[in-house]
Coordinates of C-alpha atoms in Angstrom, one line a residue:
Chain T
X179 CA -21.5 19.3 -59.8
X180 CA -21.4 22.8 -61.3
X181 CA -23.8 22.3 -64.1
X182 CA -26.8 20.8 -61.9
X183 CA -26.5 24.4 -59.4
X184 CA -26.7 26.1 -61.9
X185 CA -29.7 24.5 -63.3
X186 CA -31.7 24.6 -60.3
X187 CA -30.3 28.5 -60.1
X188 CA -32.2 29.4 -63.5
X189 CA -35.4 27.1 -62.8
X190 CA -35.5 29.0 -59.4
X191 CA -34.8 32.5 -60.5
X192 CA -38.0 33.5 -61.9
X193 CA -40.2 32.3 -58.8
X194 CA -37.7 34.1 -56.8
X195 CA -37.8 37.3 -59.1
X196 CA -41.3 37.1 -58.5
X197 CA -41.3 36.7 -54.7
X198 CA -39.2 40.0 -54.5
X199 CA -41.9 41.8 -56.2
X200 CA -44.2 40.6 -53.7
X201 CA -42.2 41.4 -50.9
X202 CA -42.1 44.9 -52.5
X203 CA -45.7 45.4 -53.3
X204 CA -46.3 44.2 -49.3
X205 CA -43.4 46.6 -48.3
X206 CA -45.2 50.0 -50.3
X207 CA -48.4 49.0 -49.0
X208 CA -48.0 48.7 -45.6
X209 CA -45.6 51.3 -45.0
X210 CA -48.0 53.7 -46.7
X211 CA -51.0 52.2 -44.5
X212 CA -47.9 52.6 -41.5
X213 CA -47.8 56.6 -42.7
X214 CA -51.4 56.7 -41.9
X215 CA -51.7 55.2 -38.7
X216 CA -48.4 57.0 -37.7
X217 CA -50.3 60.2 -38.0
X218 CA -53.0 59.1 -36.4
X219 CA -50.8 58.0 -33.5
X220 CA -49.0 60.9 -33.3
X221 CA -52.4 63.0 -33.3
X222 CA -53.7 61.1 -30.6
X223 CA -50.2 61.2 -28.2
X224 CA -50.7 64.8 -28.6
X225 CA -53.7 65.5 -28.5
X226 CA -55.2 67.8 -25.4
X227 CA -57.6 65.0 -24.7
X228 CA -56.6 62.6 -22.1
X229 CA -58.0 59.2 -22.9
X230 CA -56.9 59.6 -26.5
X231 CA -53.2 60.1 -25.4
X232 CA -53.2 57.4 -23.3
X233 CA -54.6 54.9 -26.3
X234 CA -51.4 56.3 -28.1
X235 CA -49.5 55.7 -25.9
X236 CA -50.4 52.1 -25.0
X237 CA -50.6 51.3 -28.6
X238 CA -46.4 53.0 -29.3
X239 CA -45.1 51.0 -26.0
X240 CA -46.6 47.8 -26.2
X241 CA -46.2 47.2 -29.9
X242 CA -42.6 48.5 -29.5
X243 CA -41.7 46.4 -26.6
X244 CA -42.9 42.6 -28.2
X245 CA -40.9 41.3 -30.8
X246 CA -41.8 41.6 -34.4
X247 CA -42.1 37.5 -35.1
X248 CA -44.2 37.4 -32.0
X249 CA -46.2 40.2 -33.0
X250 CA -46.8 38.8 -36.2
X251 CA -47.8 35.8 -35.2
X252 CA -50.6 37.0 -32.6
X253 CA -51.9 39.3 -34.7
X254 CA -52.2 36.8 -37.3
X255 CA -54.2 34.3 -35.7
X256 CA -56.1 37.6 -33.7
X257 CA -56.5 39.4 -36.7
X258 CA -58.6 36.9 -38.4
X259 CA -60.2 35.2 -35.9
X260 CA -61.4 38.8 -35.0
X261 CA -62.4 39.3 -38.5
X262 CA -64.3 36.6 -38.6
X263 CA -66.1 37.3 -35.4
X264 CA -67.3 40.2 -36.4
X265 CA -68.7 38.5 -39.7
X266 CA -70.3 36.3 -37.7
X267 CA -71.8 39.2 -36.0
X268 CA -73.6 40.9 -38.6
X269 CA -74.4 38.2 -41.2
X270 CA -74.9 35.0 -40.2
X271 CA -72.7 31.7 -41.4
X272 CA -70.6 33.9 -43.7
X273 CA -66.6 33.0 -42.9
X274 CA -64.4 34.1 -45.3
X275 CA -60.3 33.3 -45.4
X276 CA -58.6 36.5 -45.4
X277 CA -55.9 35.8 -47.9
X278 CA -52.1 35.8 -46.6
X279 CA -51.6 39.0 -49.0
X280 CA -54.0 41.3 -46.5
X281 CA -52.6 39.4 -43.5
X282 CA -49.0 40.5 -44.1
X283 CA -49.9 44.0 -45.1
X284 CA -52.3 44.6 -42.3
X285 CA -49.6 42.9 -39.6
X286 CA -46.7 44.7 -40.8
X287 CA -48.7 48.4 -40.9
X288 CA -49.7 47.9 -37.6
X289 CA -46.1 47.3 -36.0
X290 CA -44.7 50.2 -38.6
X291 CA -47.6 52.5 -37.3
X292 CA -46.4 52.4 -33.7
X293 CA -42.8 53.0 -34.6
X294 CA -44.1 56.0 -37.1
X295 CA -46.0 57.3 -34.3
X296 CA -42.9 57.8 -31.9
X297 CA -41.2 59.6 -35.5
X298 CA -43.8 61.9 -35.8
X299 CA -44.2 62.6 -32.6
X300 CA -40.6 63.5 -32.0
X301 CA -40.8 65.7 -35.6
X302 CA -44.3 67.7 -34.7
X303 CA -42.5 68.6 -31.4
X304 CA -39.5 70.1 -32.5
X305 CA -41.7 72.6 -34.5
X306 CA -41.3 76.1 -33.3
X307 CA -44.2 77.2 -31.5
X308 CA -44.0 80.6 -32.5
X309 CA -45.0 79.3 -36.6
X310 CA -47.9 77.5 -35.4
X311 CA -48.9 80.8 -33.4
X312 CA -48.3 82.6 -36.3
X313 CA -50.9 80.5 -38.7
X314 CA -53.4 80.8 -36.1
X315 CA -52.9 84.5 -35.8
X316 CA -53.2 84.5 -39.6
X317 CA -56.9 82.9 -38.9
X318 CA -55.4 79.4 -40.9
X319 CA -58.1 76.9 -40.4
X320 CA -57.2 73.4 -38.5
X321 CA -56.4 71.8 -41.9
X322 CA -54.9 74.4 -44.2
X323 CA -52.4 74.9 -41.0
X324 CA -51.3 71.0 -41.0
X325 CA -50.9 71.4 -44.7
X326 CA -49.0 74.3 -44.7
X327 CA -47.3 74.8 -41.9
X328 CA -47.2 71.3 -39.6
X329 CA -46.4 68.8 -42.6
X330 CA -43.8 71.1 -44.5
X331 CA -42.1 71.5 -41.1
X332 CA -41.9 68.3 -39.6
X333 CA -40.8 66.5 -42.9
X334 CA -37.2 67.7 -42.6
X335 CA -37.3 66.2 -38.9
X336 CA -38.9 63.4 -40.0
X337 CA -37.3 61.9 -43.0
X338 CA -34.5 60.4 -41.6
X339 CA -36.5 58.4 -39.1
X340 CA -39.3 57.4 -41.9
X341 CA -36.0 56.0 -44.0
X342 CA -35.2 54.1 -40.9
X343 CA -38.1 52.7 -40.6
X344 CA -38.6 51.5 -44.1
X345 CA -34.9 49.5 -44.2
X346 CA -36.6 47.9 -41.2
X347 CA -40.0 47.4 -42.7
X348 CA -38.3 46.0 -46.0
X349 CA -36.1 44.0 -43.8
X350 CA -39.3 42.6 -41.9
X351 CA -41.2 41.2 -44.7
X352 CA -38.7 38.3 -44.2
X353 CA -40.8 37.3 -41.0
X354 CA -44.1 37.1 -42.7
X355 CA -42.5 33.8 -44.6
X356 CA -42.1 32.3 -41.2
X357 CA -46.4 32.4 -41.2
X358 CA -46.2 30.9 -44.3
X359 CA -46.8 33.5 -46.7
X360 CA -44.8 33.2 -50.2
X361 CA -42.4 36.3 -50.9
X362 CA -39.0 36.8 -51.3
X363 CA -37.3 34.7 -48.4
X364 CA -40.7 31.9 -48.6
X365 CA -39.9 31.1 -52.2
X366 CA -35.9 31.3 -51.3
X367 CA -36.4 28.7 -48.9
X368 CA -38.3 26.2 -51.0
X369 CA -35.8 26.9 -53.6
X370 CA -32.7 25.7 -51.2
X371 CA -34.9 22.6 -49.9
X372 CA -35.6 21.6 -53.1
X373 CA -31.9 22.2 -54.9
X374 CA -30.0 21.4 -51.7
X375 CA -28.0 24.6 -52.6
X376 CA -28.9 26.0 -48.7
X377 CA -26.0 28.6 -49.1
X378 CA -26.8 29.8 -52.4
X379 CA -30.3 30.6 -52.6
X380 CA -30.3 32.1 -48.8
X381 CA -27.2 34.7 -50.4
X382 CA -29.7 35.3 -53.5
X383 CA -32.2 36.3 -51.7
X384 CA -29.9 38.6 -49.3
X385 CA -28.4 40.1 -52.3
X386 CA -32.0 40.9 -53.3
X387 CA -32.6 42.8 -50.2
X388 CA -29.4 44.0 -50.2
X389 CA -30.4 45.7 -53.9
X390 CA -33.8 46.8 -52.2
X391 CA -32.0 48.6 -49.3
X392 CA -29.2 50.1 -50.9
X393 CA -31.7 51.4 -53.8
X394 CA -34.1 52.8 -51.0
X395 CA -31.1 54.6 -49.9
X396 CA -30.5 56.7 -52.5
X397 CA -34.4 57.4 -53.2
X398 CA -34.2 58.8 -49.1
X399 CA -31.0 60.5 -50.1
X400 CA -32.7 62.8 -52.8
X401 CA -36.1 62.9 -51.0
X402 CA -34.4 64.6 -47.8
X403 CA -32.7 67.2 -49.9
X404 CA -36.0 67.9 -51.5
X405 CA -37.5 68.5 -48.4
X406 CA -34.4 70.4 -46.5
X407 CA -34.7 72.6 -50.1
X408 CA -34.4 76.1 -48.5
X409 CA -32.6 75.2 -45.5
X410 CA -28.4 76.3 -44.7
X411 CA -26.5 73.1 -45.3
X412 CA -25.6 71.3 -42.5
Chain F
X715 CA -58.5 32.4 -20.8
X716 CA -57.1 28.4 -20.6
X717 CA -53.9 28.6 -18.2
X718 CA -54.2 25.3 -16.8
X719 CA -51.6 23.9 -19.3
X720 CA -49.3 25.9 -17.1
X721 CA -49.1 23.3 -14.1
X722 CA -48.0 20.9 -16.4
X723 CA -44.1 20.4 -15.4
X724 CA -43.3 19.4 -19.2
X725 CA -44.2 22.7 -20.1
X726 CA -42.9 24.4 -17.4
X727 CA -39.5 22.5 -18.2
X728 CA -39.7 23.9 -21.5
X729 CA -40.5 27.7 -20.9
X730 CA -37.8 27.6 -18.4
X731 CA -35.1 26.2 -21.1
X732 CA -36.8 28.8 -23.4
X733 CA -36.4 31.6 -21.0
X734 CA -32.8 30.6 -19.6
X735 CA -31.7 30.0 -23.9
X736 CA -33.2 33.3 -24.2
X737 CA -30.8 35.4 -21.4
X738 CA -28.0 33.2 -22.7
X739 CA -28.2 34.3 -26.2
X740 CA -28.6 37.6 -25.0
X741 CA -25.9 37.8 -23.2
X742 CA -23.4 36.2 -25.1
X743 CA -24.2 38.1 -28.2
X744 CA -24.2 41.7 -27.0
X745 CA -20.5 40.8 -25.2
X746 CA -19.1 38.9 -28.3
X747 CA -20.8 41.8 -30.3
X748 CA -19.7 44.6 -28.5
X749 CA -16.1 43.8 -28.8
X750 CA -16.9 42.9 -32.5
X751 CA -18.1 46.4 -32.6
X752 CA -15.0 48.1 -31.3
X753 CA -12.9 46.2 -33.7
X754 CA -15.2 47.0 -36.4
X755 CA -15.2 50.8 -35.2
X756 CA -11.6 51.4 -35.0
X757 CA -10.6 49.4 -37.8
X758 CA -13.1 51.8 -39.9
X759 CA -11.5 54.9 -38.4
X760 CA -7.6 54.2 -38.2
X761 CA -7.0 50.5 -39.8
X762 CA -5.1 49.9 -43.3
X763 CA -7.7 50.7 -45.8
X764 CA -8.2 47.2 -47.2
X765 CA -9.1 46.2 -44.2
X766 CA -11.0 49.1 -43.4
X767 CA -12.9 48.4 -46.5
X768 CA -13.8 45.1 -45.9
X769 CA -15.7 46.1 -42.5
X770 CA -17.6 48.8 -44.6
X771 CA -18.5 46.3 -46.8
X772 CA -19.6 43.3 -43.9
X773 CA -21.4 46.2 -42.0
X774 CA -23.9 47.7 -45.2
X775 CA -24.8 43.7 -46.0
X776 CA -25.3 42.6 -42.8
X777 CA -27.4 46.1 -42.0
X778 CA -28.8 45.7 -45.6
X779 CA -30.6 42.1 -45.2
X780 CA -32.9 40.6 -43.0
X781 CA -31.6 38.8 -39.9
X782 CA -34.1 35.6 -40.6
X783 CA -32.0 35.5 -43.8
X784 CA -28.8 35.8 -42.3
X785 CA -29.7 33.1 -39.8
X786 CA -30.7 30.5 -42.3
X787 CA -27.4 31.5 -44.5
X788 CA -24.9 30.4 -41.5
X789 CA -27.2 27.6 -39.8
X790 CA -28.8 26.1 -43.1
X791 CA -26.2 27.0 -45.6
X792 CA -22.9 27.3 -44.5
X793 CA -23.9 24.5 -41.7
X794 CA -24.4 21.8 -44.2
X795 CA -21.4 22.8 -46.3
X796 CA -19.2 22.6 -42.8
X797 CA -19.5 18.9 -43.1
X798 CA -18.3 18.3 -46.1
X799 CA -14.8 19.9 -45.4
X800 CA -12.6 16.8 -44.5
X801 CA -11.7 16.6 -41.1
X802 CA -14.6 18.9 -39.2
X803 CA -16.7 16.1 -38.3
X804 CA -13.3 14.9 -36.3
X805 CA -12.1 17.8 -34.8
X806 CA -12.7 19.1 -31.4
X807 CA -15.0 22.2 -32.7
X808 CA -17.4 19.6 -34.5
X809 CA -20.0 19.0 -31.4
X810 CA -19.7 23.0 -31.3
X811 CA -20.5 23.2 -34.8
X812 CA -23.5 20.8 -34.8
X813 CA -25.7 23.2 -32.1
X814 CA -27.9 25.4 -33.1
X815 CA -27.3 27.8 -30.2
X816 CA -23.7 28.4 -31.9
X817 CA -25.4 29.5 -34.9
X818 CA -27.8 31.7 -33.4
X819 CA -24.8 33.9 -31.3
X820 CA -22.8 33.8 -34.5
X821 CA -25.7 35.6 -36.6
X822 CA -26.7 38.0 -33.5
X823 CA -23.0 38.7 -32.7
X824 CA -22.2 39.5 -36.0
X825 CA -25.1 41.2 -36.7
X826 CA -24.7 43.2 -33.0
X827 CA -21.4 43.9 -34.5
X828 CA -22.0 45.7 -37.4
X829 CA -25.5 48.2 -35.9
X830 CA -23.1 49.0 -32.6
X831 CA -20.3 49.8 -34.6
X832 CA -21.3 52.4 -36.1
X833 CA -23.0 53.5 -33.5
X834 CA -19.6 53.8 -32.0
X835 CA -17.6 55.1 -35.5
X836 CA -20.0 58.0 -34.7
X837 CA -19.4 58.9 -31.4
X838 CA -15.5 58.3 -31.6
X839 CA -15.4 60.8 -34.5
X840 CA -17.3 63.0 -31.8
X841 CA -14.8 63.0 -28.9
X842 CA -13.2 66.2 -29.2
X843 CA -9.6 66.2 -31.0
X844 CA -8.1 68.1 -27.7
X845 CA -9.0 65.3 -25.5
X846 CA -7.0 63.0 -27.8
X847 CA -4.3 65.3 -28.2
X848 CA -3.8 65.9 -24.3
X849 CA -3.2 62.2 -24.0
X850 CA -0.4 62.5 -26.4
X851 CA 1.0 65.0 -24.3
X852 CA 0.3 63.1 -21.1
X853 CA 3.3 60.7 -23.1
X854 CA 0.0 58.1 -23.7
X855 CA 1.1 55.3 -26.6
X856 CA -1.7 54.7 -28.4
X857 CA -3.7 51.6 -26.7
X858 CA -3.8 53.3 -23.8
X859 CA -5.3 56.4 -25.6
X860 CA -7.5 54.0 -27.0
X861 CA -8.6 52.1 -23.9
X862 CA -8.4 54.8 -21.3
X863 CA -9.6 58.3 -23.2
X864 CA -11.1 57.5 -26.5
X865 CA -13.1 54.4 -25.8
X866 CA -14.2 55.1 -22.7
X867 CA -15.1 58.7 -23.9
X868 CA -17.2 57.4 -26.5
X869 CA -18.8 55.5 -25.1
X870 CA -20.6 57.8 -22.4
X871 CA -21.4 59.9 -25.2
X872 CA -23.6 57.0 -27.1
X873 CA -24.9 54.7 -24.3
X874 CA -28.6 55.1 -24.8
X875 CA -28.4 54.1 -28.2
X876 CA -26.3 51.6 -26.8
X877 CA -29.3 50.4 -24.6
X878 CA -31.8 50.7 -27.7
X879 CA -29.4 48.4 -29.7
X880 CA -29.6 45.9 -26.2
X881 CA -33.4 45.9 -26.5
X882 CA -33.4 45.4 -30.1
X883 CA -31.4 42.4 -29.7
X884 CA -33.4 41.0 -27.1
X885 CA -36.8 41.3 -29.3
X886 CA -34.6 39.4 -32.2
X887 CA -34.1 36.2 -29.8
X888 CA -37.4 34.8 -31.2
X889 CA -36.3 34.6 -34.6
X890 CA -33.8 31.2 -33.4
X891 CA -37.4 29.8 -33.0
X892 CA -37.0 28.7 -36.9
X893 CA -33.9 27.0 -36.2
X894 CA -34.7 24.0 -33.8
X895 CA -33.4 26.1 -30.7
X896 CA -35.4 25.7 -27.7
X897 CA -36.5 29.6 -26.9
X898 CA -39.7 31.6 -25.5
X899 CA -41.5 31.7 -28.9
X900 CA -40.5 27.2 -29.3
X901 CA -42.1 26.6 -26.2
X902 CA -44.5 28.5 -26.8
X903 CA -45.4 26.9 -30.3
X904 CA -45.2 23.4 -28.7
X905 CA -48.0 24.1 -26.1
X906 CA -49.9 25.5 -28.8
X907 CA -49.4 22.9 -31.5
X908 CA -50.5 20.6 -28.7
X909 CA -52.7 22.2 -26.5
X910 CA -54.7 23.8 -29.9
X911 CA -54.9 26.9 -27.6
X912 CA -53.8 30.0 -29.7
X913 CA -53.4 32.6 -27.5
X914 CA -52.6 32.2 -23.9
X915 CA -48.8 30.9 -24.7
X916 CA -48.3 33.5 -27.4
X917 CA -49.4 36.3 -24.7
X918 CA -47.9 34.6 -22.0
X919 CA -44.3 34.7 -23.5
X920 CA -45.3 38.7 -25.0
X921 CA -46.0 39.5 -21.6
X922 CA -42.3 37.6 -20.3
X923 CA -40.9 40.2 -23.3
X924 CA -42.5 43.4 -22.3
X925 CA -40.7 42.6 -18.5
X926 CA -38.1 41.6 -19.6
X927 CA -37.8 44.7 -22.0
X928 CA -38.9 46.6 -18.8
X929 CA -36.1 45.0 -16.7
X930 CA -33.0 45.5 -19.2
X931 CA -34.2 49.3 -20.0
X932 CA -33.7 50.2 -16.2
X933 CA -30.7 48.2 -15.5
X934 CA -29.5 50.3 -18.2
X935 CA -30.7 53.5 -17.1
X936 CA -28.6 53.2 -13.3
X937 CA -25.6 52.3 -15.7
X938 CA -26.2 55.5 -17.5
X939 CA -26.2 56.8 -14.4
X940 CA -23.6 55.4 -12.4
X941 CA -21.0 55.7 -15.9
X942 CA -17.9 58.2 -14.9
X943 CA -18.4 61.5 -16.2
X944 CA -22.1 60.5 -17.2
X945 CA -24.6 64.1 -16.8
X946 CA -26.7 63.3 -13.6
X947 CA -29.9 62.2 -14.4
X948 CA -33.2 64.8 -14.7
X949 CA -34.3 65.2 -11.0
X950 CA -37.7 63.3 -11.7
X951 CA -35.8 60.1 -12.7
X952 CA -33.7 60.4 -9.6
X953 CA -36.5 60.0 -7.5
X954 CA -37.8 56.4 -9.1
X955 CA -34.3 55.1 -8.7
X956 CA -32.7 54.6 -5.4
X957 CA -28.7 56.1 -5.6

């Protein structure tokens, strides 16, 4: 009956509304923890120091090569069993739940770290040698160089992997639902169990991410002819 | 470390459905998808513009929303509606429509379709227009242009990508997991829900995934080389592979 769908549609559409704006706020935050760790990464994969490389490495090609839902799950029951031990460690009978909101974060920066890592890695390399010659022959310490020479240079390189990566990070908050977590797709699903309407609420919450993604689009779009300003149009 | 659950032959029954469900799923979903993707890749460059249109549009929602998503839309959703349409439950496709293994290649295939399409829109607008042209002249009608000089043409040019989008589809295989099919991460799941052991299954089947990963990359790689017209590979890989 039409008027009992749409009843459970307007009953269910703020919770869901809601759930989308978690799935956001989880998105933001780990891809800018996922920024971070990226650098980091790349630092390490190209750093002159051999064990450091190495640890880059192992970290880009083993989180690479598991899938994400796997992942997910092992570092969910690791990362808080770990937590936990360390606790333990230092101060006695103190065991705290970490709450499903740091979970997801934490899980989904890691996995976007390694895949920033191989993006960075790639853009860094591509700079001209010459430039970063030049800063150093211009005396440029370590940090005004990566400021004004590195960052600026690789950004153009970059962007179009970083956008990548966040339609697949926005794309992989879905899997944290599957650990129980209530975002977009979570609340979605107890939506269609408790209306029946399966189909409808599932294409609700795909037109939501569908809005996400396509929106994110056009953000990239602008950001990369920010940072191409200056370049001959390709 | 606890392994011993591993002797167990229930177990071992079950990782072995898992792993052979996995392959399966693989390897029906990357043909199914891959001729999907053609369709969809030609149909965007040369098909009547409605229809052209209507693969743009399938292609940015299925790239634009989670997988997970789309895989409780055709196995949740549209597989309790299926019932309800008079005359499915008799019909010969009905014991089809009822597995979940159907519902899981449909998703991937679809999904396969649309990423390796325009993977392949892009490197068919890249074959040079001369090429295409000389086939003309050769007195070529167009399928043959298609399936001897385009295509094939193509795809040489975008075959590693083509063997990233393989291993991405192999790491999405867990996701079926959340539909009642028996894969890796089910087993896995099972021997932990009953075993209470966390770990071990979870590393065990991450450790099957990083092989198999392994496996499928250089499988790929002597395609890559063996392809027709393919650039021979960079002396230090040479040496690694026999050939």
């Amino acid at each position: 009956m039409p008027s009992d769908h749409s009843d459970g549609l307007l009953e269910w559409l703020g919770p869901i509304l809601q759930g989308a704006l978690v799935t956001l706020e989880i998105a933001l935050l780990a891809y800018a923890i996922g920024l971070g760790l990226g650098l980091v990464g790349a630092t390490a994969r190209l750093s002159p120091w051999r064990p450091l490389r190495a640890l880059g490495t192992v970290y880009s090609t083993l989180v690479r090569a598991i899938p994400e839902l796997l992942l997910i799950i092992l570092l969910y029951y690791a990362g808080s069993q770990a937590l936990n031990a360390l606790l333990a460690e230092l101060g006695g009978d103190m065991h705290i739940e970490i709450s499903g909101f740091v979970t997801a974060v934490g899980v989904l920066a890691f996995v976007q770290g390694a895949y920033m890592t191989e993006v960075f890695r790639g853009a860094i390399q591509a700079i001209p040698r010459g430039q970063l010659e030049a800063a150093d022959a211009y005396g440029f310490s370590r940090s005004t160089r990566f400021y004004r020479i590195v960052l600026p240079g690789m950004l153009p390189n970059a962007l179009p992997g970083m956008s990548n990566l966040w339609l697949i990070l926005v794309k992989d908050t879905a899997l944290i639902s599957v650990i129980g977590f209530e975002e977009l797709f979570f609340t979605a699903q107890q939506a269609a169990a408790s209306t029946r309407d399966y189909a409808l609420f599932y294409a609700l919450a795909g037109a939501l991410y569908l809005v996400m993604t396509l929106g994110s689009n056009a953000l990239f779009a602008r950001a990369e002819r920010y940072v191409r300003r200056g370049q001959p149009s390709t | 470390m606890d392994f011993s659950w591993l002797s167990d032959p229930f177990y071992q029954k079950a990782l072995w459905t898992g792993f052979v469900n996995t392959l399966w799923l693989v390897a029906a979903s990357a043909v199914c998808g891959f001729a999907l993707a053609v369709v969809f890749a030609v149909t965007r460059l040369r098909g009547p513009r409605p229809l052209a249109m209507l693969v743009t549009g399938v292609t940015t929602v299925i790239r634009g929303t989670p997988l997970l998503v789309q895989l409780f839309f055709f196995y949740d959703g549209v597989g309790r509606l299926l019932p309800e349409i008079p005359g499915v439950r008799e019909s010969l496709i009905w014991p089809l429509l009822r597995d979940p293994f159907f519902y899981g290649a449909l998703t991937f295939t679809l999904s396969v379709g649309a990423y390796t399409g325009e993977v392949l829109r892009g490197a068919l607008l890249s074959v040079p227009e001369g090429e295409l042209a000389a086939g003309r002249a050769f007195g070529l009608n167009r399928w043959q242009i298609l399936y001897r000089l385009w295509l094939p043409r193509a795809i040489q040019m975008c075959l590693p990508t083509l063997t990233g989008e393989l291993i991405l589809l192999l790491k999405s295989v867990p996701l079926v997991s959340t539909i009642a099919l028996m894969d890796l991460l089910k087993a896995a799941n099972m021997v932990r829900d009953e075993t209470f052991l966390v770990y071990e299954p979870l590393l065990l089947i991450a450790g099957i995934y990083l092989a198999l990963t392994l496996v499928l990359t250089s499988v790929m790689r002597l395609i890559e080389q063996r392809f027709p017209g393919a650039r021979p590979a960079a002396p230090k890989r040479r040496r690694l592979l026999p050939g």
